[in-house]
Short mmCIF file of C-alpha atoms and ligand atoms in Angstrom, two decimals:
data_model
loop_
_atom_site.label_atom_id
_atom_site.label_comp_id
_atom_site.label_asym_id
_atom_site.label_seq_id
_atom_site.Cartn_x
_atom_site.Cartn_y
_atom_site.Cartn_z
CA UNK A 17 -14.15 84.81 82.81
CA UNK A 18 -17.77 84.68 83.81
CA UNK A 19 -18.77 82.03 86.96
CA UNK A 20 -22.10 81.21 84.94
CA UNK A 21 -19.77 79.20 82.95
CA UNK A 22 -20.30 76.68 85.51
CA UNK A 23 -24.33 76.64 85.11
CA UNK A 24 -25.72 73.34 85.36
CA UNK A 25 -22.61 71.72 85.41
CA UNK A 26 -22.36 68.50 87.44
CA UNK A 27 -19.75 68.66 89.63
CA UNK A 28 -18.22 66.12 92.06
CA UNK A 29 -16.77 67.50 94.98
CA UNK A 30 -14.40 65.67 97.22
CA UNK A 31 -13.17 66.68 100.45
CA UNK A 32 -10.29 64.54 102.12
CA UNK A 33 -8.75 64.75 105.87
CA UNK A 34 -7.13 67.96 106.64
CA UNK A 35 -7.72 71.10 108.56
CA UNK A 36 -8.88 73.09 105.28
CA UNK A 37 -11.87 70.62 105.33
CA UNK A 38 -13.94 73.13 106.20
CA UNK A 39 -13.33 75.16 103.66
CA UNK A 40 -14.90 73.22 101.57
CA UNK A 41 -18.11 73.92 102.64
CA UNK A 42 -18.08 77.41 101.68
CA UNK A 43 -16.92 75.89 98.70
CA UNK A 44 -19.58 73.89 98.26
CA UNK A 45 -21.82 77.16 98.57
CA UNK A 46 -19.86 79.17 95.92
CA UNK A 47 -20.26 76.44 93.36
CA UNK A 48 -24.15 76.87 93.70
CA UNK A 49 -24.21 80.33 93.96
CA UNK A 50 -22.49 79.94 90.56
CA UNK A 51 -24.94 77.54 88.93
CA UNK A 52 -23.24 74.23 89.15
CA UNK A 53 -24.78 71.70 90.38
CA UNK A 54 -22.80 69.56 93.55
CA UNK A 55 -22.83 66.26 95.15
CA UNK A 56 -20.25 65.66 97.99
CA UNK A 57 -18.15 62.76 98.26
CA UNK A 58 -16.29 62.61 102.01
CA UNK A 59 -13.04 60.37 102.42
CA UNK A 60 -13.42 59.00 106.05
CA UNK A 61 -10.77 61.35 107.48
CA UNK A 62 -12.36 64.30 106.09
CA UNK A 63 -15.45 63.28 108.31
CA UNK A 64 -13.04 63.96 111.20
CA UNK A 65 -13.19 67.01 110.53
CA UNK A 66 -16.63 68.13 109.26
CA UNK A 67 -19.87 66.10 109.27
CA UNK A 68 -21.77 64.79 106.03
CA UNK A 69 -24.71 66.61 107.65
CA UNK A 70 -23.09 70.00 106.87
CA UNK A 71 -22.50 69.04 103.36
CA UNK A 72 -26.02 67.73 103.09
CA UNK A 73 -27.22 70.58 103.97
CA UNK A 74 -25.34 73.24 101.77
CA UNK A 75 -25.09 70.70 98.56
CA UNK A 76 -29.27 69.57 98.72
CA UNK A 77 -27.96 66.22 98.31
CA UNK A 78 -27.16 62.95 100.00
CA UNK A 79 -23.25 63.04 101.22
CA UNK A 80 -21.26 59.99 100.27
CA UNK A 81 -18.38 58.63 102.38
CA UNK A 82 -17.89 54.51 102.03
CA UNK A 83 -18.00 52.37 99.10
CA UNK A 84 -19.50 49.84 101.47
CA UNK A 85 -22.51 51.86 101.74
CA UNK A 86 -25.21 49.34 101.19
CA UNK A 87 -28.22 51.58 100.97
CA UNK A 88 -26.28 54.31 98.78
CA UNK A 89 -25.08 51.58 96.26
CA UNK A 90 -28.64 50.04 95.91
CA UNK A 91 -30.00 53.97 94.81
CA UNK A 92 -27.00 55.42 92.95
CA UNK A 93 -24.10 53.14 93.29
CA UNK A 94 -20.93 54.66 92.60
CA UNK A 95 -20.30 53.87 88.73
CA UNK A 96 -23.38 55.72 88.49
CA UNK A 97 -21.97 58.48 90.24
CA UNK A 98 -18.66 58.61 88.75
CA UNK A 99 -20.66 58.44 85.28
CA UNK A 100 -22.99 61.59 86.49
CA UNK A 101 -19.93 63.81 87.28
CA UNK A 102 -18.84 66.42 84.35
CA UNK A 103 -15.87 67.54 86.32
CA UNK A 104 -14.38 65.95 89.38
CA UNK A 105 -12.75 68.73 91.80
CA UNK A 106 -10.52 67.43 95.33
CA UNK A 107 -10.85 70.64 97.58
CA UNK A 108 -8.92 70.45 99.87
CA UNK A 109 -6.41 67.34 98.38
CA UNK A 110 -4.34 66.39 101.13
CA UNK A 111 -0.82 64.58 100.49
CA UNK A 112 -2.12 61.10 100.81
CA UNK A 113 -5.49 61.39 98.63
CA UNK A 114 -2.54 63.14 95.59
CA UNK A 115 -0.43 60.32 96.10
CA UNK A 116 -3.29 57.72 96.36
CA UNK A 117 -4.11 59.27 92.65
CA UNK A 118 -0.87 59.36 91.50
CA UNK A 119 -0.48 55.56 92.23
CA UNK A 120 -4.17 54.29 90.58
CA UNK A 121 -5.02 53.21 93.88
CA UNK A 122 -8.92 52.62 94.21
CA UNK A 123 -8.78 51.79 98.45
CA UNK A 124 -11.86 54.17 99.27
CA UNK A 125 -15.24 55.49 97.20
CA UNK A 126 -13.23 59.28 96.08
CA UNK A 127 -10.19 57.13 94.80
CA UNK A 128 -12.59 54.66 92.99
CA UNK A 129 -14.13 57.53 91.36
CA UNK A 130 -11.40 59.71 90.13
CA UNK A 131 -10.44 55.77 88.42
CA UNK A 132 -14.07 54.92 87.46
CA UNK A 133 -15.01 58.28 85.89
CA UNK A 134 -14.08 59.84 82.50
CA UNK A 135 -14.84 63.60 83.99
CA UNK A 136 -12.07 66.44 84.33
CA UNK A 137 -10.29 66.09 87.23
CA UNK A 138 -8.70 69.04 89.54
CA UNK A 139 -7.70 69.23 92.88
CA UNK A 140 -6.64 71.62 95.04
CA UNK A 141 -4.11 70.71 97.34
CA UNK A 142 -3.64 71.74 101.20
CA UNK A 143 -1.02 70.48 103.39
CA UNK A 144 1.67 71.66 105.96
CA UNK A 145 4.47 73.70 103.81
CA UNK A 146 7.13 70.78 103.99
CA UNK A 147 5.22 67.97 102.91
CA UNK A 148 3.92 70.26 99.88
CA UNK A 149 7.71 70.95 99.16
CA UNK A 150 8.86 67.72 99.66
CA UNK A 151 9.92 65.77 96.24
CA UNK A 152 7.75 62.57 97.12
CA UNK A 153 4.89 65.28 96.91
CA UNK A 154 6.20 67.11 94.09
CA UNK A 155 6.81 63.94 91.79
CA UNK A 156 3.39 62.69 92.18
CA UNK A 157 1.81 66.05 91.06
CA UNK A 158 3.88 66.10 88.13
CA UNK A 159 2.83 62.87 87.64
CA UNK A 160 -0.66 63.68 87.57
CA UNK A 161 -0.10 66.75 85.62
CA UNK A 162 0.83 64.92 82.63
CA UNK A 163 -2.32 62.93 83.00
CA UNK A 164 -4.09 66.21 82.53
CA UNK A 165 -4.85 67.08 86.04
CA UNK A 166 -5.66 70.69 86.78
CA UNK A 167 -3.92 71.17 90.43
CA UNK A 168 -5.19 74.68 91.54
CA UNK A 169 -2.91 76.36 94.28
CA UNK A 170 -2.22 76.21 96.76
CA UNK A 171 -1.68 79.59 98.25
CA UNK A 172 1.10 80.82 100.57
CA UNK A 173 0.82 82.47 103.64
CA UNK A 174 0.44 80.93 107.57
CA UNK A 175 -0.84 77.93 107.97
CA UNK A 176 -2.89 76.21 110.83
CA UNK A 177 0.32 74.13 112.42
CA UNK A 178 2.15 77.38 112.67
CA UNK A 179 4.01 77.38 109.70
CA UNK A 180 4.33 79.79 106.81
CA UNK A 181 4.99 79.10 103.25
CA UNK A 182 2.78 77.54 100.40
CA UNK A 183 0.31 74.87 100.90
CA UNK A 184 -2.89 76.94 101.83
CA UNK A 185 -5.76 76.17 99.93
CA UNK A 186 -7.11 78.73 98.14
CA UNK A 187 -9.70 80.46 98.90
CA UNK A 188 -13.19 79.16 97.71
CA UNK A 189 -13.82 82.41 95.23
CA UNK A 190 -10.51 81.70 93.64
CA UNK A 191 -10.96 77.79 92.91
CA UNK A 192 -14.41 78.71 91.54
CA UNK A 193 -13.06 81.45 89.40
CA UNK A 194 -10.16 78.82 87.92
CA UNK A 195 -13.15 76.33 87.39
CA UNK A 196 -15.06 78.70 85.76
CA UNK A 197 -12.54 79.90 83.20
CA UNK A 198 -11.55 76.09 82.04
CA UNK A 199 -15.02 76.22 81.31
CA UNK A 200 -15.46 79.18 80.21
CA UNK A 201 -14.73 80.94 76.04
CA UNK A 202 -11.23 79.82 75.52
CA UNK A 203 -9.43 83.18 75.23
CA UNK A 204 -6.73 81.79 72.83
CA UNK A 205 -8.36 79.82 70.21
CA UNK A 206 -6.61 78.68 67.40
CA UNK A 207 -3.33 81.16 68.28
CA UNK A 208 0.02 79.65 67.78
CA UNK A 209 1.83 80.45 70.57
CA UNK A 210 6.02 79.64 71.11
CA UNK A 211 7.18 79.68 74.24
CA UNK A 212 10.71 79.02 75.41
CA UNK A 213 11.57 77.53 78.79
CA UNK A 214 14.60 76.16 81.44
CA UNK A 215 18.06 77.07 81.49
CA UNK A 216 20.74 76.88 78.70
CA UNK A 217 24.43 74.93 79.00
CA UNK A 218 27.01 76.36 77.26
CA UNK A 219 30.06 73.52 77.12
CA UNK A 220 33.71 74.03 78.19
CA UNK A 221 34.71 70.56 77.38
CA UNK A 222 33.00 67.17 77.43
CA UNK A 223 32.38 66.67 80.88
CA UNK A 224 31.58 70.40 82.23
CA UNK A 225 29.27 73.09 80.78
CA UNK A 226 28.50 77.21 82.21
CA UNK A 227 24.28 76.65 82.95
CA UNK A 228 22.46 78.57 85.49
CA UNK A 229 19.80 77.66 87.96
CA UNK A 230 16.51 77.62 85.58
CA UNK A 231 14.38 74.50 86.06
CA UNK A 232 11.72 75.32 83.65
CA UNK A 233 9.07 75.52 85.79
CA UNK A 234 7.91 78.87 84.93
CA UNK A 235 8.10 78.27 81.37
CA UNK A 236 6.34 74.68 81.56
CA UNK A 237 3.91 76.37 83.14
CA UNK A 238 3.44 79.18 80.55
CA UNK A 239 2.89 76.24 77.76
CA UNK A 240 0.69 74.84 79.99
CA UNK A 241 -1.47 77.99 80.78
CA UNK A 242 -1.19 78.82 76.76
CA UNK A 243 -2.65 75.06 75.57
CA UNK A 244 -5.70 75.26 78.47
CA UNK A 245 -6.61 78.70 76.64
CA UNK A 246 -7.01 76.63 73.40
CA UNK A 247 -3.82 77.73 71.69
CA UNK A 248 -1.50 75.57 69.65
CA UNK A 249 1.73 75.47 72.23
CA UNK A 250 5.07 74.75 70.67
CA UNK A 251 7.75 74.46 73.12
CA UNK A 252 11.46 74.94 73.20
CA UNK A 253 13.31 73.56 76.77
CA UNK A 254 16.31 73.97 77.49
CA UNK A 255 17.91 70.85 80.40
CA UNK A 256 14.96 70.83 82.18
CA UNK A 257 13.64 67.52 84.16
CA UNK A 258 10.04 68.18 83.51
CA UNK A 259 7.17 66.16 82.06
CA UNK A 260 5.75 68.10 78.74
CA UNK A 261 2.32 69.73 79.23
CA UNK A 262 -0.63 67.88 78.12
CA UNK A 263 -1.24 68.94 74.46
CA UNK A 264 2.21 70.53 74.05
CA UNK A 265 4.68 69.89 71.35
CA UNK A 266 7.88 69.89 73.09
CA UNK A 267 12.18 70.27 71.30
CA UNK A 268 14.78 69.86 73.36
CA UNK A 269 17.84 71.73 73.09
CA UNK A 270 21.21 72.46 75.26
CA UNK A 271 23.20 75.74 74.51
CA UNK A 272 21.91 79.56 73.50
CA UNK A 273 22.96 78.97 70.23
CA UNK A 274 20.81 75.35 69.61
CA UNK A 275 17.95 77.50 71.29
CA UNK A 276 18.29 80.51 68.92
CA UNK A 277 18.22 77.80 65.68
CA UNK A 278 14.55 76.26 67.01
CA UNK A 279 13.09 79.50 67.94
CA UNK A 280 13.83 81.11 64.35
CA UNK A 281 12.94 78.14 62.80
CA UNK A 282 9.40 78.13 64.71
CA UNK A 283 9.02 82.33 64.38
CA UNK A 284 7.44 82.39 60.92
CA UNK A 285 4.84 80.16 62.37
CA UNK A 286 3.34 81.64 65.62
CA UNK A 287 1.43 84.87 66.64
CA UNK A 288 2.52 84.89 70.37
CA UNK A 289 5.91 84.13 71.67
CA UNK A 290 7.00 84.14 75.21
CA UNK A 291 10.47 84.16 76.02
CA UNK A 292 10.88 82.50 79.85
CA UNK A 293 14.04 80.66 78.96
CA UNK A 294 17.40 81.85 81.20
CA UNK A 295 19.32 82.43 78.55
CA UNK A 296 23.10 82.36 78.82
CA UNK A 297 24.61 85.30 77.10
CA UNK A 298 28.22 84.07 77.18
CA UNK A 299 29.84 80.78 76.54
CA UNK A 300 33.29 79.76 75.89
CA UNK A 301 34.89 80.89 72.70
CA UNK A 302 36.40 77.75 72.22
CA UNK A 303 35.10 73.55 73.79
CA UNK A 304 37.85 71.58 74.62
CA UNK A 305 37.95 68.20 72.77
CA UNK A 306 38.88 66.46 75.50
CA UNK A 307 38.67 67.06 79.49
CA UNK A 308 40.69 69.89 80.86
CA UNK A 309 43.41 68.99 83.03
CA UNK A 310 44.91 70.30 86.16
CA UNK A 311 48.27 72.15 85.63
CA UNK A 312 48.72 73.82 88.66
CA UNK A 313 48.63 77.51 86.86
CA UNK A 314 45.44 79.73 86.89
CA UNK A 315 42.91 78.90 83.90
CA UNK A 316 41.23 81.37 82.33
CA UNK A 317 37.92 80.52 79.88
CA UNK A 318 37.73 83.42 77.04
CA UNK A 319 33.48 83.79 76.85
CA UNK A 320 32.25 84.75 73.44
CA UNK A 321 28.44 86.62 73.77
CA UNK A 322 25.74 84.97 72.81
CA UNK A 323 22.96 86.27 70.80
CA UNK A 324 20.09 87.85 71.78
CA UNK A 325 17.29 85.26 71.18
CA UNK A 326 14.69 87.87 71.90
CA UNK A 327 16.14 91.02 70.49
CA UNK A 328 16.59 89.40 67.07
CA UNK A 329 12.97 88.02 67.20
CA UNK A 330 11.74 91.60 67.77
CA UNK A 331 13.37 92.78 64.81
CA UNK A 332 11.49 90.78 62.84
CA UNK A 333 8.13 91.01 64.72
CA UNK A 334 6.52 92.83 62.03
CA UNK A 335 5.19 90.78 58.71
CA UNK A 336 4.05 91.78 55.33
CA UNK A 337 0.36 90.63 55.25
CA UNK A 338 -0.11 89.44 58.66
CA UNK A 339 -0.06 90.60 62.18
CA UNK A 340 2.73 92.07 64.37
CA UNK A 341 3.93 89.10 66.68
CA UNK A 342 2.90 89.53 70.21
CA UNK A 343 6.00 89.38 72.07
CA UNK A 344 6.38 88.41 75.99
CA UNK A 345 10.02 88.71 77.44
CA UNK A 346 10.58 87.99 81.09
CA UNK A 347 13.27 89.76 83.45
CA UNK A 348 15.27 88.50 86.10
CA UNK A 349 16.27 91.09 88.39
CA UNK A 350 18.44 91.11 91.68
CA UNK A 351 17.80 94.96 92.02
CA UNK A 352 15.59 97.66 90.96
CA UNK A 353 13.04 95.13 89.59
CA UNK A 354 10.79 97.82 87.87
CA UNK A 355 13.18 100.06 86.61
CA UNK A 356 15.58 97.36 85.11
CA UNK A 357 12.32 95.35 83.50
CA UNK A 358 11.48 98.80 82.23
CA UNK A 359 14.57 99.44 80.10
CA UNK A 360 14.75 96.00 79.12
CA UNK A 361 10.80 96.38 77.42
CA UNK A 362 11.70 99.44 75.76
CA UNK A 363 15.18 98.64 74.55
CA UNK A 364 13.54 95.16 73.20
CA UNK A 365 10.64 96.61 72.03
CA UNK A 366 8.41 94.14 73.95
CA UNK A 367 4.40 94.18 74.06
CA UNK A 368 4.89 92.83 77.80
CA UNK A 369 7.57 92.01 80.10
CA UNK A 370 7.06 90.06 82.93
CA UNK A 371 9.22 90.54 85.70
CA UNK A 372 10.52 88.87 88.65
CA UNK A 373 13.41 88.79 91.43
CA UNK A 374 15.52 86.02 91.17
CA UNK A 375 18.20 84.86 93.86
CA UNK A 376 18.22 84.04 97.65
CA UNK A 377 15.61 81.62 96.69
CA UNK A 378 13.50 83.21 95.21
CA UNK A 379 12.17 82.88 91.29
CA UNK A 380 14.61 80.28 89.82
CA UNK A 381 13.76 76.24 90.63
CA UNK A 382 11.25 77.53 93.19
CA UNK A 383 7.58 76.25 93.26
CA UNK A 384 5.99 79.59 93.17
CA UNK A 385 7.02 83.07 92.33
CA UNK A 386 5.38 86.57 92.25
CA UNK A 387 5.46 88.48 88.85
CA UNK A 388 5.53 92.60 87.99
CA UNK A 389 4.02 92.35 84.41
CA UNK A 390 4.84 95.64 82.79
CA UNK A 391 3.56 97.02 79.27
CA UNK A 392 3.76 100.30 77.73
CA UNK A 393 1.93 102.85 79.39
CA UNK A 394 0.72 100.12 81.97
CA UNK A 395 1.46 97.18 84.77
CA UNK A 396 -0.14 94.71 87.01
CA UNK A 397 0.97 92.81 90.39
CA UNK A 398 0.63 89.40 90.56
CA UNK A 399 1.08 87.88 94.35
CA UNK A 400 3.16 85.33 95.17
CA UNK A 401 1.43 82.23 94.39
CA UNK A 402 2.45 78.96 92.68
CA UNK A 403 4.04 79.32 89.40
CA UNK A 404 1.17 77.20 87.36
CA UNK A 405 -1.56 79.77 88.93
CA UNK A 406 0.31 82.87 88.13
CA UNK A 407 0.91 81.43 84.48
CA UNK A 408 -2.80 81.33 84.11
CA UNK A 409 -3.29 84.95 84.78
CA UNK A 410 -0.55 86.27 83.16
CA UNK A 411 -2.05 84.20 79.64
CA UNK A 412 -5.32 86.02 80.66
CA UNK A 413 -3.35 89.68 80.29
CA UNK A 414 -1.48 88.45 77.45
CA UNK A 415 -4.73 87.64 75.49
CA UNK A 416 -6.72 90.92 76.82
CA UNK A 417 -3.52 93.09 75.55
CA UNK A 418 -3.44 91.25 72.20
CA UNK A 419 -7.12 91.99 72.00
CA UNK A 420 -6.44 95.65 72.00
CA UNK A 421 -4.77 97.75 69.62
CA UNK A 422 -1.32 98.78 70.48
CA UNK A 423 -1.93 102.58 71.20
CA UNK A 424 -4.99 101.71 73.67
CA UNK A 425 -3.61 99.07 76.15
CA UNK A 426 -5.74 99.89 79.39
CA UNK A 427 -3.43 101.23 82.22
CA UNK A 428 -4.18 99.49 86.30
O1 LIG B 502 12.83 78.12 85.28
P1 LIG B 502 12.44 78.48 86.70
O2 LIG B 502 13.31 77.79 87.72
O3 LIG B 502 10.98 78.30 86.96
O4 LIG B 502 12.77 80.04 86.90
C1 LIG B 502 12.03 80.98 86.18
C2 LIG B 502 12.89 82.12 85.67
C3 LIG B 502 13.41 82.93 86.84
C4 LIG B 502 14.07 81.59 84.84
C5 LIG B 502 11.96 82.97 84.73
O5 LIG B 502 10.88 83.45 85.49
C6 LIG B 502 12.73 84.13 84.10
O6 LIG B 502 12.89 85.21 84.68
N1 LIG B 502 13.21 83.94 82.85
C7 LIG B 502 14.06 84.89 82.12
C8 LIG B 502 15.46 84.82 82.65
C9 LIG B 502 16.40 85.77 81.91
O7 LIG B 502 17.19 85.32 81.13
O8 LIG B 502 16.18 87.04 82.13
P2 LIG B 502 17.08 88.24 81.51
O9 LIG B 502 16.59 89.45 82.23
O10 LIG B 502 18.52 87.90 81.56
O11 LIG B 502 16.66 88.28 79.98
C10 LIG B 502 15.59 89.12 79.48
C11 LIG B 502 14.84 88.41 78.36
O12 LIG B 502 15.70 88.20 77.24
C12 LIG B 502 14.28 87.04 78.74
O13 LIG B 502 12.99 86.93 78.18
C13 LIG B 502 15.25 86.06 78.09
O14 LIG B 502 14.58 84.84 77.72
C14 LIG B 502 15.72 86.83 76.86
N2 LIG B 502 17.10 86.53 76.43
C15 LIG B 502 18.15 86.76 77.27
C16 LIG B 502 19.44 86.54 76.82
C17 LIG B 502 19.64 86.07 75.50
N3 LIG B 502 20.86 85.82 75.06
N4 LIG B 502 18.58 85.85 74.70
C18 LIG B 502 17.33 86.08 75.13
O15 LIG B 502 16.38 85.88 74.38
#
């Protein structure tokens, strides 16, 4: 990932109202430094908060803030601006400008633009922690996501109003760096990668099922990562209410078993696969026909084990004529996160496991997640951060550990 991917690359940067605003003018400094070249769009509430005059100054360019800018439409209106962009980037995005997006709405000149031009788009959102949790918030980003929108962050940590959680922006270095690797050497060109993702539901009878509390974020987000590298991203979701990943090809199934039919099936065809799926490893020996009634006496469900999706796939990771498969298993750990993520690497025979603690909130449905990634003879830390961000890194290990052979994996 080399910054001087972004040499001489036009880049449109908009800045809407919030307390981050100024932010982006160190922003606007680091995208220089790194060769692109900026021109500032303000939303009138950003201009609250920091004047066109500083972004004048650090861009070398007139600032924009109104459509109704009679002088700046007669020089370079704004078609001709959102024609001049390569890549669009909202730093810092507050709530209303994603939901503005989400909605088509063209009601001020960065709206219109993000509409009127056919460049990348990516913001970076920053907002108190409850309006970035909030499902109004959460359903427009998905929204946008499957429209191909990069959304970079946010961070966690305190925020301005007091609060802590996620919703910081990130830090100026960090959106440059994610910039620069989208356009950067695609690290996973051509791979076929098979990722599985969300919970699994393992019936009892027609009307109740044994599931746990996956949501598929993670995994979505590993497909996602996978498909920006350049690799060919097959799927496989368990229930999971989530839009597919531009350029993903997505199957749907319910129980362990359903899931352990499409992965085989897709095994002989892929060179990475990455196993984020909560698998169930019981369900009941026997589904009722018909709903089970009340009889007043204790019930008792005989479970009958599942197999081991991953397990079985690593005993057949190695092919005549054709390399080993790269395998990625995850671990979900209440206690002794290391140690348990460990044993499960070895006794799988894993290339990587990536491992995270899971309850009280944390890990499963969440929006963000921190990850141990562990390999043989090496392991990495990846701070809490949201779960599409962390994906991205952890693709970037995955492809420098494929790169190397097996007995020289570098140790951190
Ligand atoms: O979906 P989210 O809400 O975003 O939550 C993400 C997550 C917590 C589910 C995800 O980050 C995660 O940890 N996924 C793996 C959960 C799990 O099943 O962990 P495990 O330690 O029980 O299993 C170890 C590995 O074996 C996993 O890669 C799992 O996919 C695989 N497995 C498990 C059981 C089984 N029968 N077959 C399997 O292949």
């Amino acid at each position: 990932m080399t910054e001087s991917a972004l040499a001489n690359l036009r880049v449109l940067l908009g800045v809407s109202g919030g307390i981050a605003a100024y932010k982006a003018a160190e922003l606007t400094r680091r995208l220089r430094d790194a060769g692109a070249d900026v021109r500032v769009v303000l939303t009138e509430n950003a201009a609250r908060f920091v004047t066109p005059l500083t972004f004048q100054a650090l861009s070398g360019q007139a600032v924009r803030t109104s459509l109704w800018d009679e002088a700046a439409e007669a020089a370079m209106g704004h078609i001709e601006l959102a024609r001049w962009a390569q890549r669009i980037v909202i730093a810092p995005a507050s709530a209303d400008v994603i939901a503005r997006l989400a909605h088509g709405r063209a009601d001020d000149l960065l709206t219109t633009l993000c509409l009127a031009s056919a460049a990348p788009l990516a913001i970076a959102p920053a907002m108190n922690q409850q309006m970035w949790a909030h499902a109004a918030t959460q359903a427009n980003l998905d929204l946008l996501r499957t429209r191909g929108v990069d959304v970079l962050g946010p961070a966690s940590g305190s925020q301005a109003c007091g609060d802590v959680g996620a919703g910081r922006l990130l830090e100026a270095d960090a959106i440059v760096a994610e910039l620069a690797t989208r356009h950067g050497p695609k690290l996973l060109d051509g791979a076929r990668v098979l990722v599985s993702a969300g919970p699994t539901y393992e019936d009892i009878d027609p009307v109740r099922f044994i599931g746990n509390r996956s949501s598929g974020r993670m995994g979505f987000a590993v497909a996602q990562a996978a498909a920006e590298q350049g690799a060919q991203v097959h799927l496989i979701a368990g229930p999971a209410h989530l839009p597919t990943p531009a350029g993903v090809t997505r199957c749907d199934v319910r129980s362990a078993r359903e899931m352990h039919a499409a992965i085989m099936q897709q095994i002989p065809q892929c060179d990475i696969f990455i196993s984020a799926a909560a698998v169930g490893d019981y369900r009941p020996g026997e589904v009722a026909a018909h709903k089970l009634k009340k009889t007043g006496a204790t019930l008792r469900l005989v479970l009958t084990e599942n197999p081991d999706i991953l397990a079985e796939v690593a005993a057949h990771k190695t092919r005549p004529g054709k390399p080993d498969i790269f395998l990625v298993g995850f671990a979900a750990e209440t206690q002794n996160l290391e140690t348990g993520a460990r044993a499960k690497l070895e006794r799988k025979k894993l290339d990587l496991i990536v491992a995270n603690r899971v309850g009280d909130g944390a890990g499963f449905d969440a929006t963000d997640n921190e990850l141990l990634l562990l390999w043989p003879g090496g392991k990495e830390h990846l701070p809490r951060a949201d779960k599409l961000a962390l994906a991205r890194s952890l693709l970037v290990r995955i492809a420098g550990l494929r790169a190397q052979p097996a007995g020289r994996r570098s140790k951190r």
